[in-house]
Short mmCIF file of C-alpha atoms and ligand atoms in Angstrom, two decimals:
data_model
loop_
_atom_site.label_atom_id
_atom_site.label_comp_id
_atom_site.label_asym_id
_atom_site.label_seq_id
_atom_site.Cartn_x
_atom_site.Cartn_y
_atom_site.Cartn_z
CA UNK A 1 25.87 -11.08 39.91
CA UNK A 2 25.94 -14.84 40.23
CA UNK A 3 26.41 -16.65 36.74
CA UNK A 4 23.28 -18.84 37.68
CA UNK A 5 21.34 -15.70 38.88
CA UNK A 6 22.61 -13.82 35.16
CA UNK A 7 21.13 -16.48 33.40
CA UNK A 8 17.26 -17.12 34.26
CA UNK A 9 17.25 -13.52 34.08
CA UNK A 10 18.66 -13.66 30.67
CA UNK A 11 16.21 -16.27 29.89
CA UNK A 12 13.72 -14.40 31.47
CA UNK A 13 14.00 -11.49 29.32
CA UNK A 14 13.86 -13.69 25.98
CA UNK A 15 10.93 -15.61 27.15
CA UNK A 16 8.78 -12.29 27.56
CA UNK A 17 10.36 -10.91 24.13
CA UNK A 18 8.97 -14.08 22.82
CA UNK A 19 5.39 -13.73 24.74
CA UNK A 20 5.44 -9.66 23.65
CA UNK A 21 6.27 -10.27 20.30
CA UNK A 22 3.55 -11.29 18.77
CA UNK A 23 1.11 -8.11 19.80
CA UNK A 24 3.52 -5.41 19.22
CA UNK A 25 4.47 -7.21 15.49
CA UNK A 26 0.44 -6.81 14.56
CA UNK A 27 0.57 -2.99 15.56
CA UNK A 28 4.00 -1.78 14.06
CA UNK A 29 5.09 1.40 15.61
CA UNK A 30 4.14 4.64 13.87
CA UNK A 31 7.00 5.90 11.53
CA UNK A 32 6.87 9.27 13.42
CA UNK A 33 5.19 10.80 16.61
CA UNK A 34 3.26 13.84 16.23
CA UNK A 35 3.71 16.17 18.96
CA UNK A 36 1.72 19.23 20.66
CA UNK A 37 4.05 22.32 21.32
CA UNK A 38 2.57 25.08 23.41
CA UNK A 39 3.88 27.97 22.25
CA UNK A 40 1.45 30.39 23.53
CA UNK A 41 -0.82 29.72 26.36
CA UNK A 42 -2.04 33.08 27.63
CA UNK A 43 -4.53 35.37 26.09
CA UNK A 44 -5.02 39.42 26.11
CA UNK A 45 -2.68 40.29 29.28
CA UNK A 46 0.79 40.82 29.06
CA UNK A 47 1.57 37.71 30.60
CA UNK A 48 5.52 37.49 30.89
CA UNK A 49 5.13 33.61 31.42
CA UNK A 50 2.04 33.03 28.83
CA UNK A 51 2.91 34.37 25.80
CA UNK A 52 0.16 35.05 22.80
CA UNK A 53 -2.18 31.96 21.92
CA UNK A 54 -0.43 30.12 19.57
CA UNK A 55 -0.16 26.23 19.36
CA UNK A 56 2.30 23.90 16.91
CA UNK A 57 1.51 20.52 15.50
CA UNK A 58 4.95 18.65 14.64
CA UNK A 59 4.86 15.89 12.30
CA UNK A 60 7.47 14.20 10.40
CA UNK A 61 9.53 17.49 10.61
CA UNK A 62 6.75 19.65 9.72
CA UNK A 63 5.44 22.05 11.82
CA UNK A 64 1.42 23.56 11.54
CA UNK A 65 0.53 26.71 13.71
CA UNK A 66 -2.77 27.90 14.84
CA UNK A 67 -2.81 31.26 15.71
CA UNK A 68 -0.20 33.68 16.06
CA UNK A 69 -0.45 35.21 19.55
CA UNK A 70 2.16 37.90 20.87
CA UNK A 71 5.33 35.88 20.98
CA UNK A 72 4.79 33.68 18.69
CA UNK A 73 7.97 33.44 16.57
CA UNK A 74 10.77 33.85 19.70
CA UNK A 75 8.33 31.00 21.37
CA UNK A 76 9.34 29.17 18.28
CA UNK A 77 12.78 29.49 18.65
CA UNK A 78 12.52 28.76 21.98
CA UNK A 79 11.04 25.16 21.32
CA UNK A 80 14.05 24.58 19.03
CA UNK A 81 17.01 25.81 21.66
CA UNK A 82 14.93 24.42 24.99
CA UNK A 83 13.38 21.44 23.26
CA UNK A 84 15.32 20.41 20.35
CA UNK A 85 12.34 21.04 18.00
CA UNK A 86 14.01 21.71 15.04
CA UNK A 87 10.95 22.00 13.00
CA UNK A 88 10.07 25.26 14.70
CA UNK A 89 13.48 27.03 13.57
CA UNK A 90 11.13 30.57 12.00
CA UNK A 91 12.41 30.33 8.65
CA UNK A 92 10.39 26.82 8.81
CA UNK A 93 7.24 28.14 9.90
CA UNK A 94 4.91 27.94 6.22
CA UNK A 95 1.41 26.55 7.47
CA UNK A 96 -0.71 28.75 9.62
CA UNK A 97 -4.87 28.41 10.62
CA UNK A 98 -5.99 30.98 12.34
CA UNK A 99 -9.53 30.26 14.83
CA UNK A 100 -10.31 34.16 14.92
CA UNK A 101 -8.93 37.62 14.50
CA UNK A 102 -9.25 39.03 17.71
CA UNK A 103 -5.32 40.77 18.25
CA UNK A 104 -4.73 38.47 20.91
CA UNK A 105 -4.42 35.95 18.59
CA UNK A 106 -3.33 38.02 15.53
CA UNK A 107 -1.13 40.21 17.03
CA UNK A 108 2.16 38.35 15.92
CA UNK A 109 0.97 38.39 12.82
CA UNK A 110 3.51 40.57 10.97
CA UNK A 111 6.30 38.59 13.48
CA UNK A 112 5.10 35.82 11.57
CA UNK A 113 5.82 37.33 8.56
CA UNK A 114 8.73 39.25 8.64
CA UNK A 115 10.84 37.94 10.93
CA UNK A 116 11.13 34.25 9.44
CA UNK A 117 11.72 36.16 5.78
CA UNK A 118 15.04 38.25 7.44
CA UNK A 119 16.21 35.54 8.35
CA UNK A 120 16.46 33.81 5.14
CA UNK A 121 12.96 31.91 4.24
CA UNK A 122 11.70 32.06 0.89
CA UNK A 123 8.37 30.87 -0.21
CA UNK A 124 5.22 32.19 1.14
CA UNK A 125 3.64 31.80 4.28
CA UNK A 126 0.17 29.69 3.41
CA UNK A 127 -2.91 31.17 5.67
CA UNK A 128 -5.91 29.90 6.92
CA UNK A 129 -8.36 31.87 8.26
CA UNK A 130 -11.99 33.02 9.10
CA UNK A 131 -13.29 35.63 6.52
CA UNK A 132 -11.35 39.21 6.67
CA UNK A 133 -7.79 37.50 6.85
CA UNK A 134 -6.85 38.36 3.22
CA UNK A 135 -8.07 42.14 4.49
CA UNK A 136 -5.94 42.11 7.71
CA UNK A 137 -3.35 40.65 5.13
CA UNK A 138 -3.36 42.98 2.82
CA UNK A 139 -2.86 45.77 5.63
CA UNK A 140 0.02 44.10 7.42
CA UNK A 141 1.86 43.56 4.11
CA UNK A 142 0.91 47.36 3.16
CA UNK A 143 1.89 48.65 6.89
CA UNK A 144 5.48 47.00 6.07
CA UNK A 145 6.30 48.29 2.62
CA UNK A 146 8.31 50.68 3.13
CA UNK A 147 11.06 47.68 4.89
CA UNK A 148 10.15 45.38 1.98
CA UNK A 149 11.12 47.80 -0.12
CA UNK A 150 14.19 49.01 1.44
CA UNK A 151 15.66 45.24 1.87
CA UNK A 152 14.58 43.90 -1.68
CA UNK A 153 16.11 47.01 -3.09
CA UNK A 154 19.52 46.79 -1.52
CA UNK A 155 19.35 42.97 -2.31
CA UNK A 156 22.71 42.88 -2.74
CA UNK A 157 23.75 43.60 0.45
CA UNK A 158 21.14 41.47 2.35
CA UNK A 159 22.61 38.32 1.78
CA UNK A 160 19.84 36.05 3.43
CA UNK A 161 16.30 38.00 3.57
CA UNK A 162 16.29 39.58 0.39
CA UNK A 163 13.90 37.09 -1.54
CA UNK A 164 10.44 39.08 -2.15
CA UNK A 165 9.00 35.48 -2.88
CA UNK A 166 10.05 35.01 1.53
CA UNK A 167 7.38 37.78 2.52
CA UNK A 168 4.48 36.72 0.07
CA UNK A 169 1.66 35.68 1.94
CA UNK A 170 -0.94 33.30 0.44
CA UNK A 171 -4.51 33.93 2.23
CA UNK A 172 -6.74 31.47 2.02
CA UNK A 173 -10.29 32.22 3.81
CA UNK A 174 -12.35 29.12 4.87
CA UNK A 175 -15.61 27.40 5.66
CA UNK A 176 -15.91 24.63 8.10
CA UNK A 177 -14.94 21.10 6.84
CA UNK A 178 -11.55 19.97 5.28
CA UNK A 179 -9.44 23.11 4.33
CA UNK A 180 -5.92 21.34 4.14
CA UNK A 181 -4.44 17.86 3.11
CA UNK A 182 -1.12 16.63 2.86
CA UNK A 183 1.21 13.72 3.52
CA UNK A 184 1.48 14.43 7.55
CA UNK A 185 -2.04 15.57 8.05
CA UNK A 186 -5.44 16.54 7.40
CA UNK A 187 -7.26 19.19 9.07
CA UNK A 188 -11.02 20.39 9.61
CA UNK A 189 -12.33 23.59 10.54
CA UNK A 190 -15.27 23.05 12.70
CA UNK A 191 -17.18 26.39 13.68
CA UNK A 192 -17.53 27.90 17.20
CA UNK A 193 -19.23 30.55 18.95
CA UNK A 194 -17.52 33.81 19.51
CA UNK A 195 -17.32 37.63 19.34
CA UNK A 196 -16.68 36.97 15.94
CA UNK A 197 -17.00 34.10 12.88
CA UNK A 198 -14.71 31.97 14.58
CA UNK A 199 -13.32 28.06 13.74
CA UNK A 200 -11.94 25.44 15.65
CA UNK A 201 -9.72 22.32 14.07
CA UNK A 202 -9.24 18.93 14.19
CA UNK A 203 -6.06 17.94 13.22
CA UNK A 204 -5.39 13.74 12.16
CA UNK A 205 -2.20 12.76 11.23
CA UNK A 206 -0.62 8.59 11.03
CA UNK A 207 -0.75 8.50 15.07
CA UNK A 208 -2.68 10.92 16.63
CA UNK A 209 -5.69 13.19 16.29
CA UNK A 210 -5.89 16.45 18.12
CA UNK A 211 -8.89 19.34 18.28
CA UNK A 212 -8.34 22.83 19.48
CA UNK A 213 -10.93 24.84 20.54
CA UNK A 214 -9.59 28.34 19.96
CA UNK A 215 -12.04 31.01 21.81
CA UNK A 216 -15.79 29.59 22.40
CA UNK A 217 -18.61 29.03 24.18
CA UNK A 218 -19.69 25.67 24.88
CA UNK A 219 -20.57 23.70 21.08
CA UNK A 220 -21.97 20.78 20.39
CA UNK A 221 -19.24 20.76 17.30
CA UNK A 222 -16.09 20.40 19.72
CA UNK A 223 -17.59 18.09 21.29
CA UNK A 224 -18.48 16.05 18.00
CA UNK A 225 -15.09 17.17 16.67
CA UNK A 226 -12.67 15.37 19.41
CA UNK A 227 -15.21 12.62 20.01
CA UNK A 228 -12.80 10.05 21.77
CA UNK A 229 -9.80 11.70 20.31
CA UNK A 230 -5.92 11.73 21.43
CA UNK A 231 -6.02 15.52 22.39
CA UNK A 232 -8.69 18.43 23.34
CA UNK A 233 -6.87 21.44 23.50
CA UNK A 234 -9.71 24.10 24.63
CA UNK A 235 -9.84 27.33 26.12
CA UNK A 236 -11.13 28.23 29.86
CA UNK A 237 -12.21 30.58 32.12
CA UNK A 238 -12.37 29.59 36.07
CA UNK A 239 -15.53 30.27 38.15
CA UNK A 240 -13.73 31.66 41.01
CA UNK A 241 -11.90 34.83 38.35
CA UNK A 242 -15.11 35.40 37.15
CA UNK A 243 -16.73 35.83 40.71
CA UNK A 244 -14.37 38.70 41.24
CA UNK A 245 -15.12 40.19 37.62
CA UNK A 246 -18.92 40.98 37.24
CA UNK A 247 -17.62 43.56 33.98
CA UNK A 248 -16.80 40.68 32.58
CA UNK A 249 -19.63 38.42 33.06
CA UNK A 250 -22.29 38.70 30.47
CA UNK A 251 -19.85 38.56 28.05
CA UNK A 252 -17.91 35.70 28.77
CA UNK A 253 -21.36 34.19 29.11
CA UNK A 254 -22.25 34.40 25.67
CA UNK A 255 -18.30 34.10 24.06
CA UNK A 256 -16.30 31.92 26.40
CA UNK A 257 -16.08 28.50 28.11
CA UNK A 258 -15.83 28.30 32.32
CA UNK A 259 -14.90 25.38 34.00
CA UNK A 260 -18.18 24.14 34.78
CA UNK A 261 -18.94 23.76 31.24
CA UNK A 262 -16.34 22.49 30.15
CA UNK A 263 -16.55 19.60 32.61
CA UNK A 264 -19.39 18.72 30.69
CA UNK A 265 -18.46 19.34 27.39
CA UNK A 266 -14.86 17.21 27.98
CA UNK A 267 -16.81 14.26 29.49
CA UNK A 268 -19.41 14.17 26.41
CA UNK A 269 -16.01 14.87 24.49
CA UNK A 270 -14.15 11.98 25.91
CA UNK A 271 -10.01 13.18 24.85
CA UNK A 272 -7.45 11.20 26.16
CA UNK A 273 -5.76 13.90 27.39
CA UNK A 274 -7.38 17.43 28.14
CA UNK A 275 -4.94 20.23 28.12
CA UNK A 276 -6.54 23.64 29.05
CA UNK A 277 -5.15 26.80 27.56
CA UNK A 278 -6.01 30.36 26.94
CA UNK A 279 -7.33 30.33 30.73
CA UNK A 280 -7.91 33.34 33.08
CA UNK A 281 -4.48 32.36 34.93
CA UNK A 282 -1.45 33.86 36.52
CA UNK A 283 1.30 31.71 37.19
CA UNK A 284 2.53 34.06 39.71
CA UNK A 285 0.55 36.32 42.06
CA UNK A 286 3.46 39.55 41.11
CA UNK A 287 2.01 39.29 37.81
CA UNK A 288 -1.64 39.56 38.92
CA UNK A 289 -2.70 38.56 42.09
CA UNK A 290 -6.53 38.31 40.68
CA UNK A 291 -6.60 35.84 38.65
CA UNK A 292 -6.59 31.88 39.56
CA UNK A 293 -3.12 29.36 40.28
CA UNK A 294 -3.52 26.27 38.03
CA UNK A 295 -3.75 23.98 41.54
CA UNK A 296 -7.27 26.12 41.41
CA UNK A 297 -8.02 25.53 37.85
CA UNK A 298 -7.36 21.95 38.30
CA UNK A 299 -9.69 21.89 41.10
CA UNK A 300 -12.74 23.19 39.87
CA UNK A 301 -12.02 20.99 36.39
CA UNK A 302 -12.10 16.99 39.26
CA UNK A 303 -15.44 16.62 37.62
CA UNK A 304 -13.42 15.40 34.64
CA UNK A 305 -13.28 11.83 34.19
CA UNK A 306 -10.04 11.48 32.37
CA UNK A 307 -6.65 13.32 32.47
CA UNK A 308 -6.58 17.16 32.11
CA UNK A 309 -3.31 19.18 32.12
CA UNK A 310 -2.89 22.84 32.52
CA UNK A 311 -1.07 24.22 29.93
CA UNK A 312 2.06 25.83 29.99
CA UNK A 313 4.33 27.41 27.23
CA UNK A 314 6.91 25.11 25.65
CA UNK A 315 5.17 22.09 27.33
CA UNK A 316 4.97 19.35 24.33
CA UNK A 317 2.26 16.61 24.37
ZN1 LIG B 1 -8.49 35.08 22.92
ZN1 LIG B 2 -11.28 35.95 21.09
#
């Protein structure tokens, strides 16, 4: 490059640091970025390339779950080979809120549980959930015993998962408002309407606020709890899959969201960024022909006015 050329451009580049300065010194970065990880996008069908519902909120090296969907802890380990995640290594995973116990979301439950505690974590998993998670619990730790027994017992040959304090499992069963504070974040069950008592939550941490829908009909509360927010994370059903299932109708009528609805419900909502989930997808016809592509998903959600993503395991917002 010409020396003449080099320097206006050098000069150039100060003379906008100089203009820029100014704004981006009166709105200092954010010490950390809080990120979405899709663990778990699918719901009941065994979905090779939609695991379980389960969702992770990363901040500061922390991560939060809701739900524990089929999956959920290999999808964990996953984020930390694939996506350098390191907060999701299992024997990290502490904080849990669960939106409902239906198994699809449940299912990993004892995953959850055991798996992170072989392999070498030891203080209790901390659960948050609609009432009957100390029951389901209770069972899961009972269903186990006979391993917990059989690995605390020969404690001295398990040199990692042997600590009985790794497999405790603090249940905590919750209303709707705050249910959990810290240094990274605050979060707030908001109820929905389900099969079942059922919670949605708002997550705010330093840089970003996030809601998550978990399994609903349409509610004025998700709309009042994302209300301009960074991220709506909410469940969907598409028009065109529910044409072909008239079984499943009336009762996706009453329990779930379709796209329709939640056209309305995001543009009352007003996220920043929409990211559907827990949608009646197939991400290849081999795995069921039936149900809709995401090109078709997208297409009946162009009523949105703002930007809506289809959700995809291991895809981090
Ligand atoms: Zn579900
Ligand atoms: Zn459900």
């Amino acid at each position: 490059m010409a020396q003449p050329i080099r320097k206006l451009l050098v000069a150039a580049t100060w003379m906008w640091a100089l203009v820029a300065l100014p704004s981006d010194a009166q709105q200092p970065a954010p010490a950390s970025r809080t990120q979405v990880v899709l663990l778990g996008t699918g719901n009941p069908p065994a979905d090779p390339d939609r695991s379980g519902p389960a969702t992770a909120i990363v901040v500061n090296g922390t991560a939060y779950l809701v739900d524990f969907g089929a999956g959920v802890v290999r999808r964990a380990k996953s984020a930390v080979v694939d996506k350098g995640i390191a907060a999701l290594d299992p024997v990290k995973l502490r904080v849990v809120f669960v939106t409902h116990l239906h198994s699809d979301h449940t299912v990993g439950y004892p995953d959850l549980i055991l798996t992170p505690w072989v392999l070498g974590r030891r203080v209790p998993l901390e659960v948050y959930g609609p009432n009957g998670i100390k029951e389901m619990t209770n069972h899961v730790l009972e269903a186990y015993r006979a391993d917990f027994d059989a690995r605390t017992r020969d404690r001295a040959l398990y040199t990692v998962g042997a600590f009985p304090e790794g497999h405790a499992v603090n249940a905590h069963e919750l209303r709707a408002g705050v249910v959990y504070k810290d240094a990274n974040v605050t979060v707030t069950a908001f109820p929905t309407k389900h099969a079942m008592e059922s919670f949605g939550f708002r997550f705010d941490t330093q840089d970003r606020s996030i809601a998550i829908s978990g399994d609903t009909n349409p509610t004025q509360a998700a709309i009042d709890a994302c209300s301009g927010c960074d991220v709506l994370i909410h469940e969907v059903l598409t028009l065109e899959w529910l044409a072909k299932r008239p079984d499943f109708q009336a009762y996706a009528a009453r329990h779930h969201t379709n796209t329709a609805q939640l056209t309305e419900l995001a543009n009352k909502a007003k996220p920043h960024l929409l990211i559907l989930y827990h949608a009646s997808l197939s991400l290849r016809p081999a795995v069921d022909a039936e149900r809709s592509t995401p090109a078709a998903l997208l297409e009946e959600m162009s009523g949105f006015n703002g930007r809506v993503v289809v959700g995809r395991d291991l895809d981090v917002y």
